[in-house]
mmCIF file of C-alpha atoms in Angstrom:
data_model
loop_
_atom_site.group_PDB
_atom_site.id
_atom_site.type_symbol
_atom_site.label_atom_id
_atom_site.label_comp_id
_atom_site.label_asym_id
_atom_site.label_seq_id
_atom_site.Cartn_x
_atom_site.Cartn_y
_atom_site.Cartn_z
ATOM 1 C CA GLN A 10 -42.925 11.243 0.865
ATOM 2 C CA GLU A 11 -43.143 14.324 3.260
ATOM 3 C CA ILE A 12 -39.259 14.172 3.712
ATOM 4 C CA LEU A 13 -38.736 14.067 -0.085
ATOM 5 C CA PHE A 14 -40.824 17.293 -0.452
ATOM 6 C CA LYS A 15 -38.924 18.950 2.285
ATOM 7 C CA LEU A 16 -35.541 17.990 0.703
ATOM 8 C CA ARG A 17 -36.727 19.185 -2.698
ATOM 9 C CA GLY A 18 -37.794 22.584 -1.034
ATOM 10 C CA LEU A 19 -34.231 22.902 0.340
ATOM 11 C CA LEU A 20 -32.648 22.219 -2.945
ATOM 12 C CA PHE A 21 -34.796 23.826 -5.608
ATOM 13 C CA GLU A 22 -37.071 26.806 -6.138
ATOM 14 C CA ALA A 23 -40.599 26.207 -7.185
ATOM 15 C CA THR A 24 -39.348 26.849 -10.798
ATOM 16 C CA GLY A 25 -36.837 23.916 -10.573
ATOM 17 C CA LYS A 26 -33.810 26.276 -10.325
ATOM 18 C CA ASP A 27 -31.157 25.413 -7.782
ATOM 19 C CA ARG A 28 -31.575 27.063 -4.387
ATOM 20 C CA VAL A 29 -28.233 28.116 -2.963
ATOM 21 C CA ASP A 30 -29.159 31.032 -0.800
ATOM 22 C CA PHE A 31 -29.337 29.624 2.697
ATOM 23 C CA GLY A 32 -29.573 33.073 4.266
ATOM 24 C CA ILE A 33 -25.908 33.253 5.191
ATOM 25 C CA PRO A 34 -25.001 36.893 5.885
ATOM 26 C CA ASP A 35 -22.342 38.493 3.562
ATOM 27 C CA CYS A 36 -20.190 39.346 6.580
ATOM 28 C CA LEU A 37 -19.621 35.563 7.199
ATOM 29 C CA MET A 38 -18.554 35.006 3.541
ATOM 30 C CA SER A 39 -15.247 36.715 3.761
ATOM 31 C CA LYS A 40 -12.409 36.469 6.303
ATOM 32 C CA LYS A 41 -8.711 37.541 6.453
ATOM 33 C CA PHE A 42 -6.038 34.838 7.077
ATOM 34 C CA GLY A 43 -2.725 36.585 7.547
ATOM 35 C CA GLU A 44 -2.233 38.677 4.326
ATOM 36 C CA THR A 45 -4.862 36.809 2.333
ATOM 37 C CA THR A 46 -8.554 37.609 2.336
ATOM 38 C CA ILE A 47 -10.586 34.468 1.681
ATOM 39 C CA LYS A 48 -13.982 34.828 -0.019
ATOM 40 C CA LEU A 49 -16.535 32.021 0.218
ATOM 41 C CA THR A 50 -18.961 31.184 -2.581
ATOM 42 C CA LEU A 51 -21.937 28.804 -2.219
ATOM 43 C CA THR A 52 -23.163 27.426 -5.432
ATOM 44 C CA GLY A 53 -25.181 24.627 -6.987
ATOM 45 C CA SER A 54 -22.620 23.721 -9.563
ATOM 46 C CA VAL A 55 -18.843 24.106 -9.898
ATOM 47 C CA PRO A 56 -18.219 27.075 -12.110
ATOM 48 C CA ARG A 57 -16.462 26.078 -15.453
ATOM 49 C CA GLU A 58 -13.240 27.941 -14.568
ATOM 50 C CA ASP A 59 -13.029 26.049 -11.198
ATOM 51 C CA LYS A 60 -13.616 22.465 -12.513
ATOM 52 C CA ILE A 61 -10.020 21.651 -13.247
ATOM 53 C CA PRO A 62 -8.415 23.093 -10.066
ATOM 54 C CA ILE A 63 -11.109 21.555 -7.842
ATOM 55 C CA PHE A 64 -10.821 18.175 -9.437
ATOM 56 C CA ALA A 65 -7.081 18.332 -9.151
ATOM 57 C CA MET A 66 -7.373 19.262 -5.430
ATOM 58 C CA VAL A 67 -9.692 16.401 -4.603
ATOM 59 C CA LYS A 68 -7.604 13.893 -6.653
ATOM 60 C CA ASN A 69 -4.308 14.953 -5.044
ATOM 61 C CA SER A 70 -5.896 14.771 -1.577
ATOM 62 C CA MET A 71 -8.111 11.780 -1.755
ATOM 63 C CA GLU A 72 -6.996 9.287 -4.535
ATOM 64 C CA ASP A 73 -4.782 7.242 -2.218
ATOM 65 C CA GLN A 74 -7.492 7.071 0.476
ATOM 66 C CA TYR A 75 -10.049 5.942 -2.143
ATOM 67 C CA ASP A 76 -7.588 3.251 -3.404
ATOM 68 C CA ASP A 77 -6.720 2.128 0.109
ATOM 69 C CA SER A 78 -10.364 1.880 1.095
ATOM 70 C CA GLY A 79 -11.082 -0.818 -1.530
ATOM 71 C CA PHE A 80 -13.550 1.432 -3.432
ATOM 72 C CA GLY A 81 -10.777 2.518 -5.712
ATOM 73 C CA TRP A 82 -10.367 5.988 -7.392
ATOM 74 C CA ASP A 83 -12.091 6.668 -10.744
ATOM 75 C CA ASP A 84 -11.583 9.942 -12.469
ATOM 76 C CA ALA A 85 -14.799 9.739 -14.490
ATOM 77 C CA ASP A 86 -16.870 8.930 -11.383
ATOM 78 C CA LYS A 87 -15.412 11.894 -9.438
ATOM 79 C CA LYS A 88 -15.979 14.234 -12.297
ATOM 80 C CA LYS A 89 -19.579 13.083 -12.581
ATOM 81 C CA GLU A 90 -20.085 13.466 -8.832
ATOM 82 C CA LEU A 91 -18.812 17.061 -8.956
ATOM 83 C CA GLY A 92 -21.509 17.858 -11.483
ATOM 84 C CA GLU A 93 -24.514 16.036 -10.088
ATOM 85 C CA LYS A 94 -27.703 17.961 -9.844
ATOM 86 C CA GLY A 95 -28.730 18.628 -6.259
ATOM 87 C CA GLY A 96 -25.015 18.928 -5.181
ATOM 88 C CA ARG A 97 -23.865 21.955 -3.371
ATOM 89 C CA PHE A 98 -20.372 23.521 -3.211
ATOM 90 C CA LEU A 99 -18.764 25.889 -0.762
ATOM 91 C CA ILE A 100 -15.688 27.300 -2.561
ATOM 92 C CA ALA A 101 -12.982 29.315 -0.834
ATOM 93 C CA ARG A 102 -10.999 31.636 -3.063
ATOM 94 C CA ASP A 103 -8.148 34.133 -2.607
ATOM 95 C CA GLU A 104 -10.021 37.412 -2.985
ATOM 96 C CA LYS A 105 -7.219 38.970 -4.741
ATOM 97 C CA ASP A 106 -6.513 36.520 -7.668
ATOM 98 C CA GLY A 107 -9.569 34.229 -7.420
ATOM 99 C CA LYS A 108 -7.539 31.027 -6.888
ATOM 100 C CA VAL A 109 -9.390 28.135 -5.325
ATOM 101 C CA LEU A 110 -7.912 27.453 -1.923
ATOM 102 C CA GLY A 111 -10.386 24.966 -0.633
ATOM 103 C CA PHE A 112 -13.960 23.635 -1.126
ATOM 104 C CA VAL A 113 -16.637 21.493 0.384
ATOM 105 C CA SER A 114 -19.011 19.433 -1.654
ATOM 106 C CA PHE A 115 -22.258 18.119 -0.053
ATOM 107 C CA ARG A 116 -25.845 17.498 -0.722
ATOM 108 C CA PHE A 117 -29.009 17.188 1.182
ATOM 109 C CA THR A 118 -30.444 13.609 1.043
ATOM 110 C CA ARG A 119 -31.909 10.756 3.055
ATOM 111 C CA ALA A 120 -29.742 8.974 5.612
ATOM 112 C CA GLY A 121 -29.896 5.629 3.923
ATOM 113 C CA GLU A 122 -28.439 6.840 0.665
ATOM 114 C CA ALA A 123 -24.849 6.120 1.850
ATOM 115 C CA VAL A 124 -25.851 2.412 1.651
ATOM 116 C CA TYR A 125 -27.897 2.836 -1.569
ATOM 117 C CA GLN A 126 -31.265 2.791 0.240
ATOM 118 C CA PRO A 127 -32.832 6.279 0.085
ATOM 119 C CA ILE A 128 -34.813 5.896 3.343
ATOM 120 C CA GLY A 129 -34.594 7.468 6.756
ATOM 121 C CA PRO A 130 -34.442 11.032 7.970
ATOM 122 C CA ALA A 131 -33.165 14.018 5.941
ATOM 123 C CA CYS A 132 -29.461 14.674 6.324
ATOM 124 C CA LEU A 133 -26.507 16.574 4.943
ATOM 125 C CA HIS A 134 -24.255 14.143 3.101
ATOM 126 C CA LEU A 135 -20.670 15.502 2.982
ATOM 127 C CA LEU A 136 -18.841 14.203 -0.075
ATOM 128 C CA ASP A 137 -15.474 16.161 -0.144
ATOM 129 C CA PHE A 138 -13.702 18.716 2.093
ATOM 130 C CA VAL A 139 -10.406 19.778 0.824
ATOM 131 C CA VAL A 140 -8.168 22.672 1.824
ATOM 132 C CA SER A 141 -4.993 23.471 -0.205
ATOM 133 C CA GLN A 142 -1.777 22.548 1.561
ATOM 134 C CA ARG A 143 -0.764 26.154 2.024
ATOM 135 C CA PHE A 144 -3.792 26.970 4.123
ATOM 136 C CA ARG A 145 -4.012 23.778 6.238
ATOM 137 C CA LYS A 146 -3.529 24.162 10.050
ATOM 138 C CA ASN A 147 -4.422 27.905 9.971
ATOM 139 C CA GLY A 148 -8.215 27.802 10.570
ATOM 140 C CA LEU A 149 -9.504 27.838 6.927
ATOM 141 C CA GLY A 150 -11.075 24.421 7.250
ATOM 142 C CA LYS A 151 -12.789 25.371 10.514
ATOM 143 C CA TYR A 152 -13.980 28.594 8.898
ATOM 144 C CA MET A 153 -15.508 26.766 6.052
#
């Protein structure tokens, strides 16, 4: 029970509103990669204007791996996952045009959730980590 209360405290304000401010200094949320300045945004939900490009990025990057794993890819399941309450998203954008160049989706949970048993210590469950082809191998993923 105590772990659940701690997790809820990480995820939500006392009012029930998503908590997304983890105290990350602004100076760490922007970095120049060649001629492009990348701006990071940490949010509790994918902004409406980013839903289509983020879904397309994860589908293009991960569909084959899901299918090869035996779990199979399901558009509706992935769209639902990208909108689940308690999820957190770190989105990397080109500061100039706002285009999404990468994102990480994660949530705080209990270690056993990965096997459908919400028991064990609190952990960070990484769901997706995608960087656009153009920015791979140049440090953006490491920066995120």
